[in-house]
mmCIF file of C-alpha atoms in Angstrom:
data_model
loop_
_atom_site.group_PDB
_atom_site.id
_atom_site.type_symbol
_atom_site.label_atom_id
_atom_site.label_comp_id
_atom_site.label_asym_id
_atom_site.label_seq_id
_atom_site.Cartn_x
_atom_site.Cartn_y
_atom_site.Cartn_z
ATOM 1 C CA UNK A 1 0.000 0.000 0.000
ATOM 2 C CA UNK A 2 1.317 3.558 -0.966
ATOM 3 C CA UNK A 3 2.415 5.560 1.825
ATOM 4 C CA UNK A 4 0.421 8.928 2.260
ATOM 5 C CA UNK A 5 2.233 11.601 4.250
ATOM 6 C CA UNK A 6 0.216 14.252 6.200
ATOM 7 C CA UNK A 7 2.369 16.461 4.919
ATOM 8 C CA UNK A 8 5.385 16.813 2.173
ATOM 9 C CA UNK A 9 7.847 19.723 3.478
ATOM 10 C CA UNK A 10 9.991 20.543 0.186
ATOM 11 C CA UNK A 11 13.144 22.654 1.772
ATOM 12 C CA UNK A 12 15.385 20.876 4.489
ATOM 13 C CA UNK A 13 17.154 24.263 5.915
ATOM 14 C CA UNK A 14 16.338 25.789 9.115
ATOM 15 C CA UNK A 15 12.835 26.865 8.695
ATOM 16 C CA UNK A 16 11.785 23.625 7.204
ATOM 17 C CA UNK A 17 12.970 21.469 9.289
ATOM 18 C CA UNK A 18 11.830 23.608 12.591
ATOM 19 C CA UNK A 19 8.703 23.070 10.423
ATOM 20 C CA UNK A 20 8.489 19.341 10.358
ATOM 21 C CA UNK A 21 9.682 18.876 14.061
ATOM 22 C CA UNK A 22 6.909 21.054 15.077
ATOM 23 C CA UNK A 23 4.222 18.936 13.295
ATOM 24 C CA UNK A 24 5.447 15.803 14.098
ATOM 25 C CA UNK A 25 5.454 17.017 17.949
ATOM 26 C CA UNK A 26 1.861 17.848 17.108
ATOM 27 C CA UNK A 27 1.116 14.232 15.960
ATOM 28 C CA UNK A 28 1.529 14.966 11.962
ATOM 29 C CA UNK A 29 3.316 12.654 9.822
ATOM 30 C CA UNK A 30 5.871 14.719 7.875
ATOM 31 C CA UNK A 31 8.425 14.048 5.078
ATOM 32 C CA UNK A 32 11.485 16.580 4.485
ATOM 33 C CA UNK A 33 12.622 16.364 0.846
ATOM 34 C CA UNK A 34 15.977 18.630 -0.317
ATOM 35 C CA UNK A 35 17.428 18.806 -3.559
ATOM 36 C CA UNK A 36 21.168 19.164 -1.716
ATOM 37 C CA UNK A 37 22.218 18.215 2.011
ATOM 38 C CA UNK A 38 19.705 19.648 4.917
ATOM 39 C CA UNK A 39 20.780 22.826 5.981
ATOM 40 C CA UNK A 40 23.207 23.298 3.170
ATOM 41 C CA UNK A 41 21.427 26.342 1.371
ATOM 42 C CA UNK A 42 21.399 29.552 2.819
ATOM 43 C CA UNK A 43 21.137 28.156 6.685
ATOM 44 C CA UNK A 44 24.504 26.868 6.097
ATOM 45 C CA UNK A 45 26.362 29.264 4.046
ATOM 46 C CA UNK A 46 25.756 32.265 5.811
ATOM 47 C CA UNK A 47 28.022 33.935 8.342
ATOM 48 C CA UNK A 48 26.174 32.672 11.266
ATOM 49 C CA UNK A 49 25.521 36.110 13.245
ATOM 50 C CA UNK A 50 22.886 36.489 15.424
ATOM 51 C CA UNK A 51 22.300 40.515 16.147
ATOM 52 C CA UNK A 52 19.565 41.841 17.488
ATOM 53 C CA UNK A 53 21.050 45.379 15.716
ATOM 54 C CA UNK A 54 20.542 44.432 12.458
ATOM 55 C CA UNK A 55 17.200 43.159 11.959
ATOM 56 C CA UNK A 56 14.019 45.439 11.302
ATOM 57 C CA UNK A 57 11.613 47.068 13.513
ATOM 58 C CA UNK A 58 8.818 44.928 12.878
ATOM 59 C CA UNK A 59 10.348 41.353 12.772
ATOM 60 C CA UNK A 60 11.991 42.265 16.322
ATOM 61 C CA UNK A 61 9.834 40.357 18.323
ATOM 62 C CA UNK A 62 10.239 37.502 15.966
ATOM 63 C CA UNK A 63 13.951 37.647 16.206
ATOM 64 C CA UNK A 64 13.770 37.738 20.297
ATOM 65 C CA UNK A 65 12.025 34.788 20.265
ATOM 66 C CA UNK A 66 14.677 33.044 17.401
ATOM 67 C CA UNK A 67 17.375 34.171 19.807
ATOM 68 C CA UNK A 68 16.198 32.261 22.724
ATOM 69 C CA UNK A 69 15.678 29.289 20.173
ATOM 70 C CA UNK A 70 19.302 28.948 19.525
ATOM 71 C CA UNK A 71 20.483 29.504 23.124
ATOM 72 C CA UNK A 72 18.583 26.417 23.843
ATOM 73 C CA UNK A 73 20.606 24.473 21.048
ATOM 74 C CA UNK A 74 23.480 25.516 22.877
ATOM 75 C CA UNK A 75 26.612 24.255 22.148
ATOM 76 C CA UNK A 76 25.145 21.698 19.268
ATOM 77 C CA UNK A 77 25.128 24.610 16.877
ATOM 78 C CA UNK A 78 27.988 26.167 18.457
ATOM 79 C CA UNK A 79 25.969 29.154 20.320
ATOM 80 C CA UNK A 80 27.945 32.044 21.654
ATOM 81 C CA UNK A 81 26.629 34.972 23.102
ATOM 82 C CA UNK A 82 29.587 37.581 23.264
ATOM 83 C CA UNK A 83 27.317 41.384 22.931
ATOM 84 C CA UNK A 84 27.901 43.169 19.874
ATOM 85 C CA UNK A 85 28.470 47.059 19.308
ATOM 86 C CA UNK A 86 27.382 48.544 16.114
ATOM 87 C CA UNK A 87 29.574 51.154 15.022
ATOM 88 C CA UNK A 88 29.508 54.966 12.908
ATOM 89 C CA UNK A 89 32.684 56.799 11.935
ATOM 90 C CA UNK A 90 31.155 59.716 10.499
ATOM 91 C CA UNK A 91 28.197 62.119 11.216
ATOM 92 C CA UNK A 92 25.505 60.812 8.549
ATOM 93 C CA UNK A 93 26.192 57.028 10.135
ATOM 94 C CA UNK A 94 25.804 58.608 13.378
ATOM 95 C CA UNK A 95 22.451 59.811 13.106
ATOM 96 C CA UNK A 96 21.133 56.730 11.254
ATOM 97 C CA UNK A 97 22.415 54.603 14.254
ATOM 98 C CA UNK A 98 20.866 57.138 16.618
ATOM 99 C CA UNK A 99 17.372 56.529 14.380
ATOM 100 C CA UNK A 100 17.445 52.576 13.569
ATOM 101 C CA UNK A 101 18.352 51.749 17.127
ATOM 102 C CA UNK A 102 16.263 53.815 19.309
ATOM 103 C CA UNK A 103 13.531 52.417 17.191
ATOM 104 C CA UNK A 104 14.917 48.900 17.501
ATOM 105 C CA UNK A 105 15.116 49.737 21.115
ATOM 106 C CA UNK A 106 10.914 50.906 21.431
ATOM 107 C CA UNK A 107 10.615 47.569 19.712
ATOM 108 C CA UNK A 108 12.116 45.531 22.781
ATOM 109 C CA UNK A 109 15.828 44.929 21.744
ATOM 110 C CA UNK A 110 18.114 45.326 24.877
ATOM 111 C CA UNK A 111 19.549 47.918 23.023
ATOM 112 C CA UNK A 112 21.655 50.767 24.440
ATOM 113 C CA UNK A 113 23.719 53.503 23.354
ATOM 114 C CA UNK A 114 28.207 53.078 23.866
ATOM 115 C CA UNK A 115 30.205 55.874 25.200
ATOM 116 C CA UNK A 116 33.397 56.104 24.045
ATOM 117 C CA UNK A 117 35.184 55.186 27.394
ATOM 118 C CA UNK A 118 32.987 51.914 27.380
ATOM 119 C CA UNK A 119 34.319 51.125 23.794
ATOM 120 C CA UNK A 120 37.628 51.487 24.670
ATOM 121 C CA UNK A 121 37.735 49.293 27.991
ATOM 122 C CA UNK A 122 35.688 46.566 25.990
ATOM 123 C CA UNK A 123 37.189 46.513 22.515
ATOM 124 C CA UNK A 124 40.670 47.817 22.914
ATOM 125 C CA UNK A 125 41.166 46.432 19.452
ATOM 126 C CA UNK A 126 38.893 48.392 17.587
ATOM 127 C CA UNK A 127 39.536 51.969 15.884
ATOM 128 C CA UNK A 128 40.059 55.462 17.574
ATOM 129 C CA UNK A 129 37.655 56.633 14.883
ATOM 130 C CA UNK A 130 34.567 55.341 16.151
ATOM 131 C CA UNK A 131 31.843 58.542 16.591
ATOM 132 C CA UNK A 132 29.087 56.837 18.344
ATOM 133 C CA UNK A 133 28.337 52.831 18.743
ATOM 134 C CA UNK A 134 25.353 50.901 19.960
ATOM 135 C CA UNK A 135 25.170 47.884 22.334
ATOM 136 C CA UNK A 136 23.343 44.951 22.800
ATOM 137 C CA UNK A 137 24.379 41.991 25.587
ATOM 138 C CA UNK A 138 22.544 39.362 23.478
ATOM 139 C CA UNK A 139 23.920 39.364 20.098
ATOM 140 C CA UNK A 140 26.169 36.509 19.375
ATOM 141 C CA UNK A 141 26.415 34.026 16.812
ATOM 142 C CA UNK A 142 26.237 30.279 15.646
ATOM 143 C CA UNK A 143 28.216 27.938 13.674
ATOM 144 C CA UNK A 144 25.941 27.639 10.713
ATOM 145 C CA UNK A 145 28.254 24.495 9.189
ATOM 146 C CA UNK A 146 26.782 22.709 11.792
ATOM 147 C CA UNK A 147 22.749 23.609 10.904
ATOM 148 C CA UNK A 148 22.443 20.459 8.927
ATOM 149 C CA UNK A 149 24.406 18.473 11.416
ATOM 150 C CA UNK A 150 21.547 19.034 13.967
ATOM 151 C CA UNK A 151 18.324 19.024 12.430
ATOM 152 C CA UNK A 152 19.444 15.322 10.475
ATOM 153 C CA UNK A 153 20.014 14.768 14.315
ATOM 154 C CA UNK A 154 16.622 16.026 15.784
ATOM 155 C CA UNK A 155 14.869 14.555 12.793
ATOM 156 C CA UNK A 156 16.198 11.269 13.189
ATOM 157 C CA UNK A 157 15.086 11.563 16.938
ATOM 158 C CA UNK A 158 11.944 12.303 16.032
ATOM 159 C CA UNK A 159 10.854 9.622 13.497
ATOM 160 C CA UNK A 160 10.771 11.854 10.899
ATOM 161 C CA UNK A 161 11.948 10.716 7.187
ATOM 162 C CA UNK A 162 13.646 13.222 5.029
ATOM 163 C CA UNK A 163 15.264 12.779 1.882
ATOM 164 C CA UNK A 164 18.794 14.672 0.608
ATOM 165 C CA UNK A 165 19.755 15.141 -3.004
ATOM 166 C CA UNK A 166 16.111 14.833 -3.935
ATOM 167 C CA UNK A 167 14.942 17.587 -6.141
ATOM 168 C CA UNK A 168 11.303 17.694 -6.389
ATOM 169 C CA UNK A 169 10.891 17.815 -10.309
ATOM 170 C CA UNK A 170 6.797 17.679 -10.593
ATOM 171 C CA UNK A 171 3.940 18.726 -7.776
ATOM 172 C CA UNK A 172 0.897 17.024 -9.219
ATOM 173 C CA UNK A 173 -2.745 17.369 -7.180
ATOM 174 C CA UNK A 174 -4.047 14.207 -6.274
ATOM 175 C CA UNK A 175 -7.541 13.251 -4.914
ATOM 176 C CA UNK A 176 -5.740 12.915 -1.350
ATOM 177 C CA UNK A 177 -3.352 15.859 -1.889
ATOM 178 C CA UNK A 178 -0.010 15.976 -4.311
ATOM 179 C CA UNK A 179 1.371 12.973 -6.451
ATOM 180 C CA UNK A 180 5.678 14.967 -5.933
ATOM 181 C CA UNK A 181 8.020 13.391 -8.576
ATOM 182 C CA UNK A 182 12.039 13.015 -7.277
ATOM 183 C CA UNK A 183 15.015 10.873 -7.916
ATOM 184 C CA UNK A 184 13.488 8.747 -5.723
ATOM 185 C CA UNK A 185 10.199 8.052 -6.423
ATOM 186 C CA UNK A 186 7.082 9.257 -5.716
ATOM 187 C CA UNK A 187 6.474 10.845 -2.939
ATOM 188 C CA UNK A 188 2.483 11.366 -1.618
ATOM 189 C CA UNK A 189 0.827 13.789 1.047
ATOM 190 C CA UNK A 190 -2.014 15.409 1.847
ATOM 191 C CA UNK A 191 -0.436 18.815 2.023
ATOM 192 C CA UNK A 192 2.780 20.683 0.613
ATOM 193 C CA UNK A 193 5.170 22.769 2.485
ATOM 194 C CA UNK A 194 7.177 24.669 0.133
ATOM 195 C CA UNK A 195 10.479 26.217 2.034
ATOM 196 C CA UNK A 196 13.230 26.109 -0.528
ATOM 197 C CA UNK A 197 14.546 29.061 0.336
ATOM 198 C CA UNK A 198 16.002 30.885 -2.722
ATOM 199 C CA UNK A 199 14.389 28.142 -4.882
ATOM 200 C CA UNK A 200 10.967 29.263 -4.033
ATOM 201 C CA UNK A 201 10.294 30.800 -7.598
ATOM 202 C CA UNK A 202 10.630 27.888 -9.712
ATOM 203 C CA UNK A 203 9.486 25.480 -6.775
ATOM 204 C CA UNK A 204 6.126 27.176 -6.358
ATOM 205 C CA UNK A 205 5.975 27.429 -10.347
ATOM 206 C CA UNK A 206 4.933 23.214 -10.075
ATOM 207 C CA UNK A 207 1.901 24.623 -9.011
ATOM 208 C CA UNK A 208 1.051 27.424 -11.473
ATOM 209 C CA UNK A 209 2.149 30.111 -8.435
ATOM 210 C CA UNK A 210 4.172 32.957 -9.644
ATOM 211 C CA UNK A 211 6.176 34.373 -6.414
ATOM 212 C CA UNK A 212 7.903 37.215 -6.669
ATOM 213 C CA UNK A 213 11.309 35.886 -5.479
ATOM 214 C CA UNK A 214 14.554 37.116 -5.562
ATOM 215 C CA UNK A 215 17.903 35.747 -4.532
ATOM 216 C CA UNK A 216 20.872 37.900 -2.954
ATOM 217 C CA UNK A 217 23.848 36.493 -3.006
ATOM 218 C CA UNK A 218 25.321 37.383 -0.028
ATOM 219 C CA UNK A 219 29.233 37.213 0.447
ATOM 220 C CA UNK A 220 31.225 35.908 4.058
ATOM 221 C CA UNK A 221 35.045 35.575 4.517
ATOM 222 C CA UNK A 222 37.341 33.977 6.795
ATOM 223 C CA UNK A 223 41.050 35.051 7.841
ATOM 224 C CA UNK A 224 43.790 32.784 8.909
ATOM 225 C CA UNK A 225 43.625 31.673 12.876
ATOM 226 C CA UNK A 226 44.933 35.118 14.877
ATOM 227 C CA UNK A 227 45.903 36.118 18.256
ATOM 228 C CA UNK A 228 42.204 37.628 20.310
ATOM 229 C CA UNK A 229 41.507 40.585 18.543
ATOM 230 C CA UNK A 230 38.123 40.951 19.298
ATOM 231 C CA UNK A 231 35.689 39.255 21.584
ATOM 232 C CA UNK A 232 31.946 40.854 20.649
ATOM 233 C CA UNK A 233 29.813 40.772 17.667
ATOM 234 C CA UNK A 234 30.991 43.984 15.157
ATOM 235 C CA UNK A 235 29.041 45.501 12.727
ATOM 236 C CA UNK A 236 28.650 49.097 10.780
ATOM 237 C CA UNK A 237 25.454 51.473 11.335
ATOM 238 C CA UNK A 238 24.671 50.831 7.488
ATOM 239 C CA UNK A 239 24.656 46.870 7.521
ATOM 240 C CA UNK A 240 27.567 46.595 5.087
ATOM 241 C CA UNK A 241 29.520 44.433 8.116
ATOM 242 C CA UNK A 242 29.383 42.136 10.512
ATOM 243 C CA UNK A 243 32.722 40.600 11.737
ATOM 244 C CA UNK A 244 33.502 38.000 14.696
ATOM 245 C CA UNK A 245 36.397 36.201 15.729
ATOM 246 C CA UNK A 246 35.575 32.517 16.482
ATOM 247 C CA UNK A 247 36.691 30.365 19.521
ATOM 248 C CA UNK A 248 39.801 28.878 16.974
ATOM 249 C CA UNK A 249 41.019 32.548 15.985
ATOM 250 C CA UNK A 250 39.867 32.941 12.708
ATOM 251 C CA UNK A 251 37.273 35.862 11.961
ATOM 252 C CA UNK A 252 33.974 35.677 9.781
ATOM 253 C CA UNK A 253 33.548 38.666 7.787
ATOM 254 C CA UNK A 254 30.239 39.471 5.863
ATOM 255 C CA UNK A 255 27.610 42.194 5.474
ATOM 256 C CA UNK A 256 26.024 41.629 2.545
ATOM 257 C CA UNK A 257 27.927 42.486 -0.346
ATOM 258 C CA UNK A 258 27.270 40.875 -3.454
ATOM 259 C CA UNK A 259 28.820 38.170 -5.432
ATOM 260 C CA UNK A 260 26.885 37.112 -9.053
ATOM 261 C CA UNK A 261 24.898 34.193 -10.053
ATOM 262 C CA UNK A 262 22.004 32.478 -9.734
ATOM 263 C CA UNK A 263 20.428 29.866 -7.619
ATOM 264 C CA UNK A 264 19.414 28.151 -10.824
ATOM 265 C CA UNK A 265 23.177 28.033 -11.723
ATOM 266 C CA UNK A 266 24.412 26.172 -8.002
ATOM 267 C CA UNK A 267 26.207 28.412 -6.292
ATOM 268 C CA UNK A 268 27.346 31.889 -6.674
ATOM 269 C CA UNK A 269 30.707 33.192 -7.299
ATOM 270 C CA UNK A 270 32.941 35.667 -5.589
ATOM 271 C CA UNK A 271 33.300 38.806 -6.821
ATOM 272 C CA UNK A 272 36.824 40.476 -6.098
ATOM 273 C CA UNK A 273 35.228 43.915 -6.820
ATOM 274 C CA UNK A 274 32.749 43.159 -3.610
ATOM 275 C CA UNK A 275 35.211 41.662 -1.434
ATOM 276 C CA UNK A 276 37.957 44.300 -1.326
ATOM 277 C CA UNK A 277 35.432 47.181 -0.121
ATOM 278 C CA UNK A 278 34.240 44.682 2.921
ATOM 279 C CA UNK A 279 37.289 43.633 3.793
ATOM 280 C CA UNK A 280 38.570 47.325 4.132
ATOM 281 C CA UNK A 281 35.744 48.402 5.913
ATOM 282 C CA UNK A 282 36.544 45.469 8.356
ATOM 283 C CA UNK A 283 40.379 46.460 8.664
ATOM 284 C CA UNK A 284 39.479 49.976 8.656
ATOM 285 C CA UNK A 285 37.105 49.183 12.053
ATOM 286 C CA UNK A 286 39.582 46.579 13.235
ATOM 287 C CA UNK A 287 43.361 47.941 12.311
ATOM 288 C CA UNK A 288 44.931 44.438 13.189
ATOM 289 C CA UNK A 289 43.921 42.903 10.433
ATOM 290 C CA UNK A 290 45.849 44.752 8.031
ATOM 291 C CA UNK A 291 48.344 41.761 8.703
ATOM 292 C CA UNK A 292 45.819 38.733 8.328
ATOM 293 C CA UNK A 293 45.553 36.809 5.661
ATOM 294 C CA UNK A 294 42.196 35.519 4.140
ATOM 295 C CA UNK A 295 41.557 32.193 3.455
ATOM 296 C CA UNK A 296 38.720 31.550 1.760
ATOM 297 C CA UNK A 297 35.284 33.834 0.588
ATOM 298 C CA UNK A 298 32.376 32.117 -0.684
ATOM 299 C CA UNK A 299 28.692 32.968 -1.041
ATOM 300 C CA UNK A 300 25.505 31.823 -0.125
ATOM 301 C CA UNK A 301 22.176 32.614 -1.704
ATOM 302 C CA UNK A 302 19.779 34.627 0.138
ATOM 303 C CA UNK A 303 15.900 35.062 -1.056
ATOM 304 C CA UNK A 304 13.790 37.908 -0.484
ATOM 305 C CA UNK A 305 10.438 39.576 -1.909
ATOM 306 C CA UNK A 306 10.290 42.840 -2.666
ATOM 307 C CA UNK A 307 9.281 44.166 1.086
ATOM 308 C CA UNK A 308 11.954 42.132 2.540
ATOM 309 C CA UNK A 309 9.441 40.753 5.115
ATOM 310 C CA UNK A 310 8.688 36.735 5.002
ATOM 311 C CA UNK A 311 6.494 34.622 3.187
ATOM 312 C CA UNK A 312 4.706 32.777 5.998
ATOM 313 C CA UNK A 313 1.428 31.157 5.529
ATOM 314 C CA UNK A 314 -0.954 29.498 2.775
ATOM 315 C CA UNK A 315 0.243 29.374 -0.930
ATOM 316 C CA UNK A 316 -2.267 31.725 -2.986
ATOM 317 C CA UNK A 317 -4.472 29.222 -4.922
ATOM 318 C CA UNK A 318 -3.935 25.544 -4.071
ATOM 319 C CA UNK A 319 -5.537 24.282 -1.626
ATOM 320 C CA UNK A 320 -3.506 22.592 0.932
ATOM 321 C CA UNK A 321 -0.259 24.227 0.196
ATOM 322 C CA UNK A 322 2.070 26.594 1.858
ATOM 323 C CA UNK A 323 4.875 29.020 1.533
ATOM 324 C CA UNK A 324 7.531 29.531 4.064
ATOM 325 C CA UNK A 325 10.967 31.879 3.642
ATOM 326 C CA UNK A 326 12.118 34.627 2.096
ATOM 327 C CA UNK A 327 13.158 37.109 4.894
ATOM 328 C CA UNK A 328 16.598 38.646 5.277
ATOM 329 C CA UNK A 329 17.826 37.538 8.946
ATOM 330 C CA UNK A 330 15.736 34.498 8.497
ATOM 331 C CA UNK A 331 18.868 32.603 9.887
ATOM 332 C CA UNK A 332 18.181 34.149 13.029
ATOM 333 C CA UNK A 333 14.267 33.979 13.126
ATOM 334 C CA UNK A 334 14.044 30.834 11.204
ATOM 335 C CA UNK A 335 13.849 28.289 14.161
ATOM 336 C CA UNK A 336 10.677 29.962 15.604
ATOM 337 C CA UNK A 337 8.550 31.088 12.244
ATOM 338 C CA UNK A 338 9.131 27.314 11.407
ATOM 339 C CA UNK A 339 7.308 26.855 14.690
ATOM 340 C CA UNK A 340 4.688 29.304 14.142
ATOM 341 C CA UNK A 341 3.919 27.716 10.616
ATOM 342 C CA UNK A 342 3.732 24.389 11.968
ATOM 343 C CA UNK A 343 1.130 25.296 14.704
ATOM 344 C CA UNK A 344 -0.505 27.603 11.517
ATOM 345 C CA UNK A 345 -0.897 24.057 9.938
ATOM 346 C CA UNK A 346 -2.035 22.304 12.539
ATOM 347 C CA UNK A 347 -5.148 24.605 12.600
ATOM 348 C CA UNK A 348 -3.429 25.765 16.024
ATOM 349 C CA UNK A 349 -3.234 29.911 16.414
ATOM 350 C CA UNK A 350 0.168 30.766 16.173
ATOM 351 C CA UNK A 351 2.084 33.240 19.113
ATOM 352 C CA UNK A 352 2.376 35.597 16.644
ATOM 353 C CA UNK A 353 1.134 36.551 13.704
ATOM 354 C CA UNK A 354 2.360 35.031 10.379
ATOM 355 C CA UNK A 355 2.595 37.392 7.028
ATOM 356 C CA UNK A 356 0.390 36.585 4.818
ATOM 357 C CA UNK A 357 1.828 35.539 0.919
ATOM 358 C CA UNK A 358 -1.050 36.911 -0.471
ATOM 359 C CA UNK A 359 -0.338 40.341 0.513
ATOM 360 C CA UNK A 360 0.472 43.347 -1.850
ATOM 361 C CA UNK A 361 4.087 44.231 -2.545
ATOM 362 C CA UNK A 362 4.562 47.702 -1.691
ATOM 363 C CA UNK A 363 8.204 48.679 -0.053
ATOM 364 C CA UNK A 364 8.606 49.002 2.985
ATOM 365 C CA UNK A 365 11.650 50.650 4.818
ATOM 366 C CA UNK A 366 11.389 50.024 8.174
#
């Protein structure tokens, strides 16, 4: 007899997964199908930081709650919480610090404002030409290699099948749900799950769904090992850094700069033109590593719609089918939305609200 899944989750990264664990706690029957490794895609490409500073205004309480997710994975995914200060060096940075983090702050982000004194007896590695800095005791990051590592683990413990290299080629309704073609076989459940990251677009295009999906595709880089340098989170008052040095010496650079490519094409390349600005920005906050030597950049794609907020809820015109991802930060936030869309699933009211995929595009800056 064919097995029939209660549900087919197609997207084995952070949010998925967090998905299918939730369900199956709920007494679902799940199925995690990825066309690469679990937690390979952007969950395990990206630079692993987890700051409160950098996420927007309105996913804040979203991103509190994803922080105390990953403190309670602990040292599985290699969970550090060291502070981080977010820095300005000129006037115009200044004020936008001032703006984005006093708002961050009304939002519920333990976020406070650096003097220079407290910079300086902190970070004695950092610039002289810092202007103003903000502060928050519960950034940190993770060790995003080891994403896929622990949800194969907590899947496992949980019963739950998944399937790697397994690209989902076809998405047929069925009279009990979806007939999914892979490598594999077929696969069969009564409803769909679509969270393949920057693969959304041509995923959700099985189904006759046009998404509006893009894909960044978002550069990190990694020095040499080095004497401490620095021990809290670092990043710039425009977004174009984050920095940490890791427990072995070596320090993660990103921010967002681009490389080129597309997720159609595997993965991006590194552009040299994107990397020299970062790294200088990261030298120029960090003077001691004018002497380090990097050792490897790579890139990691990164999808977003056009009002950069997620794509949480039921897929616009098939019954039985939803949409998950598509939020910058969603490394962060991704262990609790995939809660909240498992409990949306279950017919259960989620903690917070989810945002809707049906919605209008308009930007949105804040």
């Amino acid at each position: 007899m064919t097995k029939i899944y209660d549900i087919a989750i197609v997207g084995g990264g952070i949010m998925g997964c967090a998905s299918a664990l939730r369900m199956a706690e709920g007494g679902m029957q799940p199925i995690v199908l990825d066309q690469g490794d679990l937690g390979q895609g952007a969950s395990g490409a990206n630079a692993g930081t987890l700051s409160l500073q950098i996420k927007r205004v309105r996913l804040m309480p979203y991103a509190l709650k994803g922080h105390h997710e990953w403190e309670a994975m602990g040292e599985a995914v290699g969970f550090h919480k060291t502070g981080g200060f977010t820095l300005a060096f000129t006037e115009r940075e200044a004020a936008l610090l001032h703006e984005r983090q006093t708002l961050k702050a009304e939002a519920g982000a333990p976020i406070t404002f650096a003097s220079d004194r407290q910079i300086r007896e902190a970070e004695p590695g950092l610039t002289r030409k810092v202007l103003a800095a903000s502060y928050c005791p519960e950034d940190g990051y993770a060790n995003s290699s080891l994403t896929g590592q622990y949800f194969r683990r907590r899947l496992r413990d949980a019963g739950i099948p998944y399937r790697e290299r397994c690209p989902v080629s076809a998405a047929d309704p069925a009279k009990e749900g979806f007939n999914l073609t892979t490598p594999d076989g077929s696969v069969h459940a009564r409803r769909l799950l679509l969270a393949a990251g920057a693969w959304l677009r041509p995923v959700a295009a099985l189904l006759g769904v046009e998404l509006p999906v893009q894909a960044r595709i978002n550069t990190v880089s990694v020095t040499e090992r080095l004497p401490p340098l620095v021990s809290a989170v670092i990043g710039h008052a425009t977004g174009l850094l984050t920095m940490k040095q890791k427990s072995n010496g070596t320090v993660l650079i990103g921010g967002g700069w681009q490389g080129r490519g597309t997720p159609q094409e595997g993965r991006g390349h590194v552009m040299a033109e994107s990397v020299q600005p970062n790294l200088a920005l990261a030298q120029y906050a960090l003077p001691a590593l004018a002497n380090a030597r990097i050792l490897r950049s790579w890139t990691g794609f990164e999808a977003n719609v056009p009002d950069f907020y997620p794509l949480a809820g039921a897929l616009p015109g098939v019954e039985n089918a939803f949409v998950l991802g598509c939020v910058r930060g969603g490394f962060t936030i991704g262990p609790y939305i995939g809660k909240l869309m498992g409990d949306f699933i279950m017919g259960r009211e989620p903690q917070l609200p989810l945002f809707d995929p049906a919605r209008s595009f308009d930007e949105e800056t804040t």
